[in-house]
PDB file of C-alpha atoms in Angstrom:
ATOM      1  CA  UNK S 108      38.671  47.049 -28.952  1.00 47.00           C
ATOM      2  CA  UNK S 109      38.404  47.685 -25.233  1.00 39.00           C
ATOM      3  CA  UNK S 110      34.579  47.640 -25.428  1.00 48.00           C
ATOM      4  CA  UNK S 111      34.683  44.338 -27.334  1.00 40.00           C
ATOM      5  CA  UNK S 112      36.920  42.718 -24.728  1.00 45.00           C
ATOM      6  CA  UNK S 113      34.718  44.035 -21.922  1.00 41.00           C
ATOM      7  CA  UNK S 114      31.627  42.603 -23.571  1.00 48.00           C
ATOM      8  CA  UNK S 115      33.357  39.242 -24.061  1.00 48.00           C
ATOM      9  CA  UNK S 116      34.442  39.197 -20.422  1.00 43.00           C
ATOM     10  CA  UNK S 117      30.894  40.018 -19.306  1.00 48.00           C
ATOM     11  CA  UNK S 118      29.496  37.173 -21.383  1.00 51.00           C
ATOM     12  CA  UNK S 119      32.036  34.794 -19.840  1.00 42.00           C
ATOM     13  CA  UNK S 120      31.083  35.882 -16.306  1.00 41.00           C
ATOM     14  CA  UNK S 121      27.385  35.405 -17.080  1.00 43.00           C
ATOM     15  CA  UNK S 122      28.016  31.933 -18.577  1.00 48.00           C
ATOM     16  CA  UNK S 123      30.056  30.830 -15.566  1.00 43.00           C
ATOM     17  CA  UNK S 124      27.356  32.139 -13.235  1.00 44.00           C
ATOM     18  CA  UNK S 125      24.655  30.168 -15.057  1.00 40.00           C
ATOM     19  CA  UNK S 126      26.758  27.005 -14.912  1.00 37.00           C
ATOM     20  CA  UNK S 127      27.275  27.496 -11.176  1.00 45.00           C
ATOM     21  CA  UNK S 128      23.562  28.013 -10.582  1.00 40.00           C
ATOM     22  CA  UNK S 129      22.721  24.886 -12.596  1.00 40.00           C
ATOM     23  CA  UNK S 130      25.205  22.788 -10.632  1.00 37.00           C
ATOM     24  CA  UNK S 131      23.896  24.182  -7.354  1.00 42.00           C
ATOM     25  CA  UNK S 132      20.311  23.351  -8.334  1.00 41.00           C
ATOM     26  CA  UNK S 133      21.349  19.823  -9.259  1.00 43.00           C
ATOM     27  CA  UNK S 134      23.093  19.294  -5.944  1.00 36.00           C
ATOM     28  CA  UNK S 135      20.086  20.681  -4.082  1.00 39.00           C
ATOM     29  CA  UNK S 136      17.812  18.282  -5.964  1.00 36.00           C
ATOM     30  CA  UNK S 137      20.029  15.344  -5.122  1.00 34.00           C
ATOM     31  CA  UNK S 138      20.169  16.364  -1.492  1.00 37.00           C
ATOM     32  CA  UNK S 139      16.384  16.669  -1.405  1.00 38.00           C
ATOM     33  CA  UNK S 140      15.997  13.201  -2.912  1.00 37.00           C
ATOM     34  CA  UNK S 141      18.389  11.714  -0.395  1.00 35.00           C
ATOM     35  CA  UNK S 142      16.565  13.438   2.447  1.00 38.00           C
ATOM     36  CA  UNK S 143      13.221  12.025   1.242  1.00 47.00           C
ATOM     37  CA  UNK S 144      14.590   8.498   1.443  1.00 56.00           C
ATOM     38  CA  UNK S 145      14.539   7.029   4.940  1.00 62.00           C
ATOM     39  CA  UNK S 146      18.054   6.398   6.236  1.00 73.00           C
ATOM     40  CA  UNK S 147      16.970   2.880   7.248  1.00 73.00           C
ATOM     41  CA  UNK S 148      15.937   2.128   3.684  1.00 81.00           C
ATOM     42  CA  UNK S 149      15.175  -1.579   3.265  1.00 88.00           C
ATOM     43  CA  UNK S 150      16.794  -2.702   6.521  1.00 93.00           C
ATOM     44  CA  UNK S 151      14.684  -5.680   7.736  1.00 95.00           C
ATOM     45  CA  UNK S 152      12.783  -4.909  10.922  1.00 96.00           C
ATOM     46  CA  UNK S 153      13.599  -1.192  10.819  1.00 96.00           C
ATOM     47  CA  UNK S 154      10.264   0.548  10.254  1.00 97.00           C
ATOM     48  CA  UNK S 155       7.676   2.589  12.162  1.00 97.00           C
ATOM     49  CA  UNK S 156       4.295   0.920  11.721  1.00 98.00           C
ATOM     50  CA  UNK S 157       2.186  -1.446   9.624  1.00 98.00           C
ATOM     51  CA  UNK S 158      -0.616  -0.854   7.145  1.00 98.00           C
ATOM     52  CA  UNK S 159      -3.159  -3.673   6.978  1.00 98.00           C
ATOM     53  CA  UNK S 160      -4.739  -3.603   3.520  1.00 98.00           C
ATOM     54  CA  UNK S 161      -8.161  -5.238   3.097  1.00 98.00           C
ATOM     55  CA  UNK S 162      -9.204  -5.676  -0.532  1.00 97.00           C
ATOM     56  CA  UNK S 163     -12.866  -5.734  -1.560  1.00 97.00           C
ATOM     57  CA  UNK S 164     -12.717  -8.985  -3.529  1.00 95.00           C
ATOM     58  CA  UNK S 165     -15.773  -8.362  -5.789  1.00 94.00           C
ATOM     59  CA  UNK S 166     -14.118  -5.172  -7.125  1.00 95.00           C
ATOM     60  CA  UNK S 167     -10.922  -7.053  -7.849  1.00 93.00           C
ATOM     61  CA  UNK S 168     -12.805  -9.815  -9.649  1.00 91.00           C
ATOM     62  CA  UNK S 169     -14.764  -7.392 -11.823  1.00 91.00           C
ATOM     63  CA  UNK S 170     -11.516  -5.690 -12.777  1.00 90.00           C
ATOM     64  CA  UNK S 171     -10.000  -9.070 -13.655  1.00 87.00           C
ATOM     65  CA  UNK S 172     -13.014  -9.874 -15.848  1.00 86.00           C
ATOM     66  CA  UNK S 173     -12.808  -6.522 -17.641  1.00 87.00           C
ATOM     67  CA  UNK S 174      -9.138  -6.983 -18.412  1.00 82.00           C
ATOM     68  CA  UNK S 175      -9.713 -10.541 -19.553  1.00 77.00           C
ATOM     69  CA  UNK S 176      -7.003 -11.777 -17.246  1.00 58.00           C
ATOM     70  CA  UNK S 177      -6.716 -15.333 -16.047  1.00 48.00           C
ATOM     71  CA  UNK S 178      -4.283 -17.172 -13.850  1.00 47.00           C
ATOM     72  CA  UNK S 179      -3.751 -18.486 -10.368  1.00 45.00           C
ATOM     73  CA  UNK S 180      -4.963 -15.561  -8.317  1.00 48.00           C
ATOM     74  CA  UNK S 181      -8.078 -14.810 -10.360  1.00 47.00           C
ATOM     75  CA  UNK S 182      -9.088 -18.471 -10.675  1.00 56.00           C
ATOM     76  CA  UNK S 183      -8.947 -19.094  -6.941  1.00 76.00           C
ATOM     77  CA  UNK S 184     -10.303 -15.803  -5.699  1.00 83.00           C
ATOM     78  CA  UNK S 185     -12.947 -15.170  -8.328  1.00 85.00           C
ATOM     79  CA  UNK S 186     -14.263 -18.599  -9.192  1.00 76.00           C
ATOM     80  CA  UNK S 187     -14.420 -20.216  -5.799  1.00 67.00           C
ATOM     81  CA  UNK S 188     -16.252 -19.311  -2.618  1.00 77.00           C
ATOM     82  CA  UNK S 189     -17.892 -15.871  -2.276  1.00 87.00           C
ATOM     83  CA  UNK S 190     -15.200 -13.630  -0.744  1.00 92.00           C
ATOM     84  CA  UNK S 191     -15.887 -10.162   0.660  1.00 94.00           C
ATOM     85  CA  UNK S 192     -12.916  -8.361   2.243  1.00 97.00           C
ATOM     86  CA  UNK S 193      -9.708 -10.361   1.899  1.00 97.00           C
ATOM     87  CA  UNK S 194      -6.236  -9.498   3.124  1.00 98.00           C
ATOM     88  CA  UNK S 195      -4.110  -7.891   0.458  1.00 97.00           C
ATOM     89  CA  UNK S 196      -1.155  -7.485   2.781  1.00 98.00           C
ATOM     90  CA  UNK S 197       0.456  -6.218   5.968  1.00 98.00           C
ATOM     91  CA  UNK S 198       2.988  -3.597   4.937  1.00 98.00           C
ATOM     92  CA  UNK S 199       5.851  -2.188   7.025  1.00 98.00           C
ATOM     93  CA  UNK S 200       5.952   1.601   6.661  1.00 97.00           C
ATOM     94  CA  UNK S 201       8.186   4.548   7.505  1.00 96.00           C
ATOM     95  CA  UNK S 202       6.637   7.807   8.653  1.00 93.00           C
ATOM     96  CA  UNK S 203       7.410   8.862   5.085  1.00 91.00           C
ATOM     97  CA  UNK S 204       7.679   6.138   2.466  1.00 93.00           C
ATOM     98  CA  UNK S 205       8.118   2.416   2.924  1.00 95.00           C
ATOM     99  CA  UNK S 206      10.685  -0.361   2.531  1.00 97.00           C
ATOM    100  CA  UNK S 207      10.343  -3.179   0.011  1.00 96.00           C
ATOM    101  CA  UNK S 208      12.181  -6.307  -1.112  1.00 97.00           C
ATOM    102  CA  UNK S 209      14.472  -6.190   1.926  1.00 97.00           C
ATOM    103  CA  UNK S 210      16.084  -9.587   1.246  1.00 95.00           C
ATOM    104  CA  UNK S 211      17.134 -10.756  -2.198  1.00 91.00           C
ATOM    105  CA  UNK S 212      16.637 -13.588  -2.730  1.00 94.00           C
ATOM    106  CA  UNK S 213      13.924 -13.826  -0.091  1.00 94.00           C
ATOM    107  CA  UNK S 214      13.880 -16.806   2.276  1.00 95.00           C
ATOM    108  CA  UNK S 215      11.727 -19.559   0.868  1.00 95.00           C
ATOM    109  CA  UNK S 216       8.186 -20.071   2.181  1.00 96.00           C
ATOM    110  CA  UNK S 217       7.047 -23.576   3.046  1.00 95.00           C
ATOM    111  CA  UNK S 218       3.915 -25.015   1.443  1.00 95.00           C
ATOM    112  CA  UNK S 219       2.383 -25.384   4.896  1.00 97.00           C
ATOM    113  CA  UNK S 220       2.575 -21.650   5.509  1.00 98.00           C
ATOM    114  CA  UNK S 221       1.033 -20.868   2.127  1.00 97.00           C
ATOM    115  CA  UNK S 222      -1.789 -23.371   2.631  1.00 96.00           C
ATOM    116  CA  UNK S 223      -2.517 -22.033   6.106  1.00 97.00           C
ATOM    117  CA  UNK S 224      -3.157 -18.505   4.760  1.00 97.00           C
ATOM    118  CA  UNK S 225      -5.525 -19.276   1.890  1.00 95.00           C
ATOM    119  CA  UNK S 226      -8.602 -18.520   4.001  1.00 94.00           C
ATOM    120  CA  UNK S 227      -7.448 -14.895   4.391  1.00 96.00           C
ATOM    121  CA  UNK S 228      -5.343 -14.403   1.252  1.00 96.00           C
ATOM    122  CA  UNK S 229      -7.009 -16.614  -1.366  1.00 93.00           C
ATOM    123  CA  UNK S 230      -4.185 -17.055  -3.869  1.00 92.00           C
ATOM    124  CA  UNK S 231      -0.712 -18.590  -3.502  1.00 94.00           C
ATOM    125  CA  UNK S 232       0.736 -16.018  -5.901  1.00 93.00           C
ATOM    126  CA  UNK S 233      -0.482 -13.184  -3.692  1.00 95.00           C
ATOM    127  CA  UNK S 234       1.033 -14.803  -0.603  1.00 97.00           C
ATOM    128  CA  UNK S 235       4.433 -15.301  -2.228  1.00 97.00           C
ATOM    129  CA  UNK S 236       4.437 -11.738  -3.602  1.00 97.00           C
ATOM    130  CA  UNK S 237       3.519 -10.190  -0.259  1.00 98.00           C
ATOM    131  CA  UNK S 238       6.280 -12.138   1.468  1.00 98.00           C
ATOM    132  CA  UNK S 239       8.909 -11.131  -1.090  1.00 98.00           C
ATOM    133  CA  UNK S 240       7.963  -7.454  -1.213  1.00 98.00           C
ATOM    134  CA  UNK S 241       6.748  -6.696   2.316  1.00 98.00           C
ATOM    135  CA  UNK S 242       7.250  -9.650   4.636  1.00 98.00           C
ATOM    136  CA  UNK S 243      11.017  -9.632   4.202  1.00 98.00           C
ATOM    137  CA  UNK S 244      11.032  -6.072   5.583  1.00 98.00           C
ATOM    138  CA  UNK S 245       9.243  -7.040   8.815  1.00 98.00           C
ATOM    139  CA  UNK S 246      12.295  -8.594  10.463  1.00 97.00           C
ATOM    140  CA  UNK S 247      10.216 -11.738  11.079  1.00 98.00           C
ATOM    141  CA  UNK S 248      10.607 -15.175   9.594  1.00 98.00           C
ATOM    142  CA  UNK S 249       7.878 -16.457   7.291  1.00 98.00           C
ATOM    143  CA  UNK S 250       5.838 -18.260   9.921  1.00 98.00           C
ATOM    144  CA  UNK S 251       5.849 -15.356  12.376  1.00 98.00           C
ATOM    145  CA  UNK S 252       5.097 -12.792   9.676  1.00 98.00           C
ATOM    146  CA  UNK S 253       1.986 -14.614   8.499  1.00 98.00           C
ATOM    147  CA  UNK S 254       0.934 -15.273  12.080  1.00 98.00           C
ATOM    148  CA  UNK S 255       1.159 -11.514  12.575  1.00 98.00           C
ATOM    149  CA  UNK S 256      -1.074 -11.005   9.529  1.00 98.00           C
ATOM    150  CA  UNK S 257      -3.623 -13.372  11.053  1.00 98.00           C
ATOM    151  CA  UNK S 258      -3.520 -11.519  14.382  1.00 98.00           C
ATOM    152  CA  UNK S 259      -3.876  -8.156  12.643  1.00 98.00           C
ATOM    153  CA  UNK S 260      -6.878  -9.357  10.639  1.00 98.00           C
ATOM    154  CA  UNK S 261      -8.470 -10.851  13.761  1.00 98.00           C
ATOM    155  CA  UNK S 262      -8.206  -7.462  15.449  1.00 97.00           C
ATOM    156  CA  UNK S 263     -10.408  -5.842  12.781  1.00 98.00           C
ATOM    157  CA  UNK S 264     -14.174  -6.240  12.786  1.00 98.00           C
ATOM    158  CA  UNK S 265     -15.808  -5.873   9.373  1.00 97.00           C
ATOM    159  CA  UNK S 266     -18.994  -3.745   9.576  1.00 97.00           C
ATOM    160  CA  UNK S 267     -22.113  -5.907   9.371  1.00 95.00           C
ATOM    161  CA  UNK S 268     -23.417  -4.194   6.218  1.00 94.00           C
ATOM    162  CA  UNK S 269     -20.454  -5.492   4.200  1.00 95.00           C
ATOM    163  CA  UNK S 270     -20.498  -9.105   5.333  1.00 92.00           C
ATOM    164  CA  UNK S 271     -23.177 -10.365   2.948  1.00 90.00           C
ATOM    165  CA  UNK S 272     -23.627  -7.735   0.262  1.00 93.00           C
ATOM    166  CA  UNK S 273     -26.104  -9.171  -2.234  1.00 92.00           C
ATOM    167  CA  UNK S 274     -26.578  -6.101  -4.478  1.00 94.00           C
ATOM    168  CA  UNK S 275     -24.304  -3.391  -5.826  1.00 96.00           C
ATOM    169  CA  UNK S 276     -23.974  -0.654  -3.244  1.00 96.00           C
ATOM    170  CA  UNK S 277     -23.084   2.987  -3.926  1.00 97.00           C
ATOM    171  CA  UNK S 278     -21.108   4.472  -1.054  1.00 97.00           C
ATOM    172  CA  UNK S 279     -19.186   7.577  -0.083  1.00 98.00           C
ATOM    173  CA  UNK S 280     -15.607   6.660   0.921  1.00 97.00           C
ATOM    174  CA  UNK S 281     -16.020   8.672   4.118  1.00 97.00           C
ATOM    175  CA  UNK S 282     -19.089   6.631   5.062  1.00 97.00           C
ATOM    176  CA  UNK S 283     -17.124   3.394   4.681  1.00 98.00           C
ATOM    177  CA  UNK S 284     -14.407   4.778   6.932  1.00 97.00           C
ATOM    178  CA  UNK S 285     -17.019   5.793   9.507  1.00 98.00           C
ATOM    179  CA  UNK S 286     -18.571   2.332   9.411  1.00 98.00           C
ATOM    180  CA  UNK S 287     -15.190   0.776  10.235  1.00 98.00           C
ATOM    181  CA  UNK S 288     -14.605   3.324  13.003  1.00 98.00           C
ATOM    182  CA  UNK S 289     -17.999   2.547  14.518  1.00 98.00           C
ATOM    183  CA  UNK S 290     -17.350  -1.209  14.383  1.00 98.00           C
ATOM    184  CA  UNK S 291     -13.845  -0.949  15.858  1.00 98.00           C
ATOM    185  CA  UNK S 292     -13.544   0.990  19.137  1.00 97.00           C
ATOM    186  CA  UNK S 293     -10.302   2.938  19.268  1.00 97.00           C
ATOM    187  CA  UNK S 294     -10.016   3.301  15.490  1.00 98.00           C
ATOM    188  CA  UNK S 295      -9.871   6.967  14.406  1.00 96.00           C
ATOM    189  CA  UNK S 296     -10.197   8.862  11.126  1.00 95.00           C
ATOM    190  CA  UNK S 297      -6.439   9.306  11.036  1.00 96.00           C
ATOM    191  CA  UNK S 298      -5.865   5.561  11.068  1.00 97.00           C
ATOM    192  CA  UNK S 299      -8.204   4.345   8.309  1.00 98.00           C
ATOM    193  CA  UNK S 300      -8.488   5.166   4.626  1.00 97.00           C
ATOM    194  CA  UNK S 301     -10.377   3.942   1.564  1.00 98.00           C
ATOM    195  CA  UNK S 302      -8.799   3.571  -1.871  1.00 97.00           C
ATOM    196  CA  UNK S 303     -10.647   3.276  -5.156  1.00 96.00           C
ATOM    197  CA  UNK S 304     -10.133   2.790  -8.853  1.00 92.00           C
ATOM    198  CA  UNK S 305     -12.053   4.685 -11.513  1.00 88.00           C
ATOM    199  CA  UNK S 306     -15.508   3.726 -10.220  1.00 94.00           C
ATOM    200  CA  UNK S 307     -15.201   1.078  -7.504  1.00 97.00           C
ATOM    201  CA  UNK S 308     -14.048   0.820  -3.926  1.00 98.00           C
ATOM    202  CA  UNK S 309     -10.762  -1.080  -3.947  1.00 97.00           C
ATOM    203  CA  UNK S 310      -9.424  -1.355  -0.415  1.00 98.00           C
ATOM    204  CA  UNK S 311      -9.754  -0.307   3.195  1.00 98.00           C
ATOM    205  CA  UNK S 312      -6.354   0.383   4.771  1.00 98.00           C
ATOM    206  CA  UNK S 313      -5.753   0.568   8.505  1.00 98.00           C
ATOM    207  CA  UNK S 314      -2.612   1.740  10.304  1.00 98.00           C
ATOM    208  CA  UNK S 315      -1.338  -0.386  13.168  1.00 98.00           C
ATOM    209  CA  UNK S 316       1.627  -0.074  15.488  1.00 98.00           C
ATOM    210  CA  UNK S 317       4.201  -2.852  15.612  1.00 98.00           C
ATOM    211  CA  UNK S 318       2.212  -4.388  18.464  1.00 97.00           C
ATOM    212  CA  UNK S 319      -0.951  -4.139  16.309  1.00 98.00           C
ATOM    213  CA  UNK S 320      -2.660  -1.239  18.068  1.00 98.00           C
ATOM    214  CA  UNK S 321      -4.520   1.386  16.030  1.00 98.00           C
ATOM    215  CA  UNK S 322      -2.405   4.452  15.329  1.00 97.00           C
ATOM    216  CA  UNK S 323      -2.718   7.536  13.154  1.00 95.00           C
ATOM    217  CA  UNK S 324      -0.557   7.946  10.041  1.00 94.00           C
ATOM    218  CA  UNK S 325      -0.414  10.925   7.691  1.00 87.00           C
ATOM    219  CA  UNK S 326       0.802   8.914   4.698  1.00 85.00           C
ATOM    220  CA  UNK S 327      -2.482   6.989   4.528  1.00 86.00           C
ATOM    221  CA  UNK S 328      -4.575  10.075   3.853  1.00 84.00           C
ATOM    222  CA  UNK S 329      -2.374  11.127   0.939  1.00 84.00           C
ATOM    223  CA  UNK S 330      -3.225   7.936  -0.938  1.00 85.00           C
ATOM    224  CA  UNK S 331      -6.960   7.878  -0.169  1.00 94.00           C
ATOM    225  CA  UNK S 332      -9.859   7.921  -2.634  1.00 96.00           C
ATOM    226  CA  UNK S 333     -10.877  11.441  -3.726  1.00 94.00           C
ATOM    227  CA  UNK S 334     -14.186  10.507  -5.341  1.00 95.00           C
ATOM    228  CA  UNK S 335     -17.491  11.533  -3.807  1.00 96.00           C
ATOM    229  CA  UNK S 336     -19.031   8.125  -4.425  1.00 97.00           C
ATOM    230  CA  UNK S 337     -17.897   4.689  -5.548  1.00 97.00           C
ATOM    231  CA  UNK S 338     -19.612   1.356  -5.997  1.00 97.00           C
ATOM    232  CA  UNK S 339     -19.151  -1.902  -4.145  1.00 97.00           C
ATOM    233  CA  UNK S 340     -20.071  -4.828  -6.409  1.00 95.00           C
ATOM    234  CA  UNK S 341     -21.999  -7.614  -4.648  1.00 95.00           C
ATOM    235  CA  UNK S 342     -20.328 -10.661  -3.226  1.00 92.00           C
ATOM    236  CA  UNK S 343     -20.188 -13.409  -5.847  1.00 74.00           C
ATOM    237  CA  UNK S 344     -23.069 -15.782  -5.267  1.00 58.00           C
ATOM    238  CA  UNK S 345     -24.580 -13.360  -2.785  1.00 49.00           C
TER     239      UNK S 345
END
């Protein structure tokens, strides 16, 4: 009888220990998740730097065609003038992670602002989405945010070999980065990155300080293209 009670007590101690360890692991996981989230999360104007994302429009349009999608963005961007690199967005970033949708509902954009940006961001839907998701986190009003996008884009020189691409080009992502570095004095490997989809170059992303100076950022490299080579479809009509 004594042995039976001792065994039962031992089982109870083991069960309680396992429960305690499980609870401790859960609390540790929650603490880790909270630590990973920036304490300024989604506070407008509270961020560390920008990422300027330049989308290779021919890749986007080929993807649209493959998916059989239609709509505002694809009609304007893919059936109009021959775009090369277009602005996808200017994104406020933390050193780790990023804010998004910092004002709900977001302040309304005027038609004049949207119309003024179509040369760089050739789709009203894209402009509205970028304002809602990223612009509201900049701490700027609509006009000043899109003026900042224009200034950021003007600060970047597109390498000559990508201005009038008339045939499909196979490239190494690192070579594209080097071409941008060569064309933009002060730009370093730590401040530029290429992204890709399954086979094509998608975007070139460049890190900029709040005053639009080149700056290194570790987060960019973590999201970069890992393929040895990708293609750049030619500019439509090129």
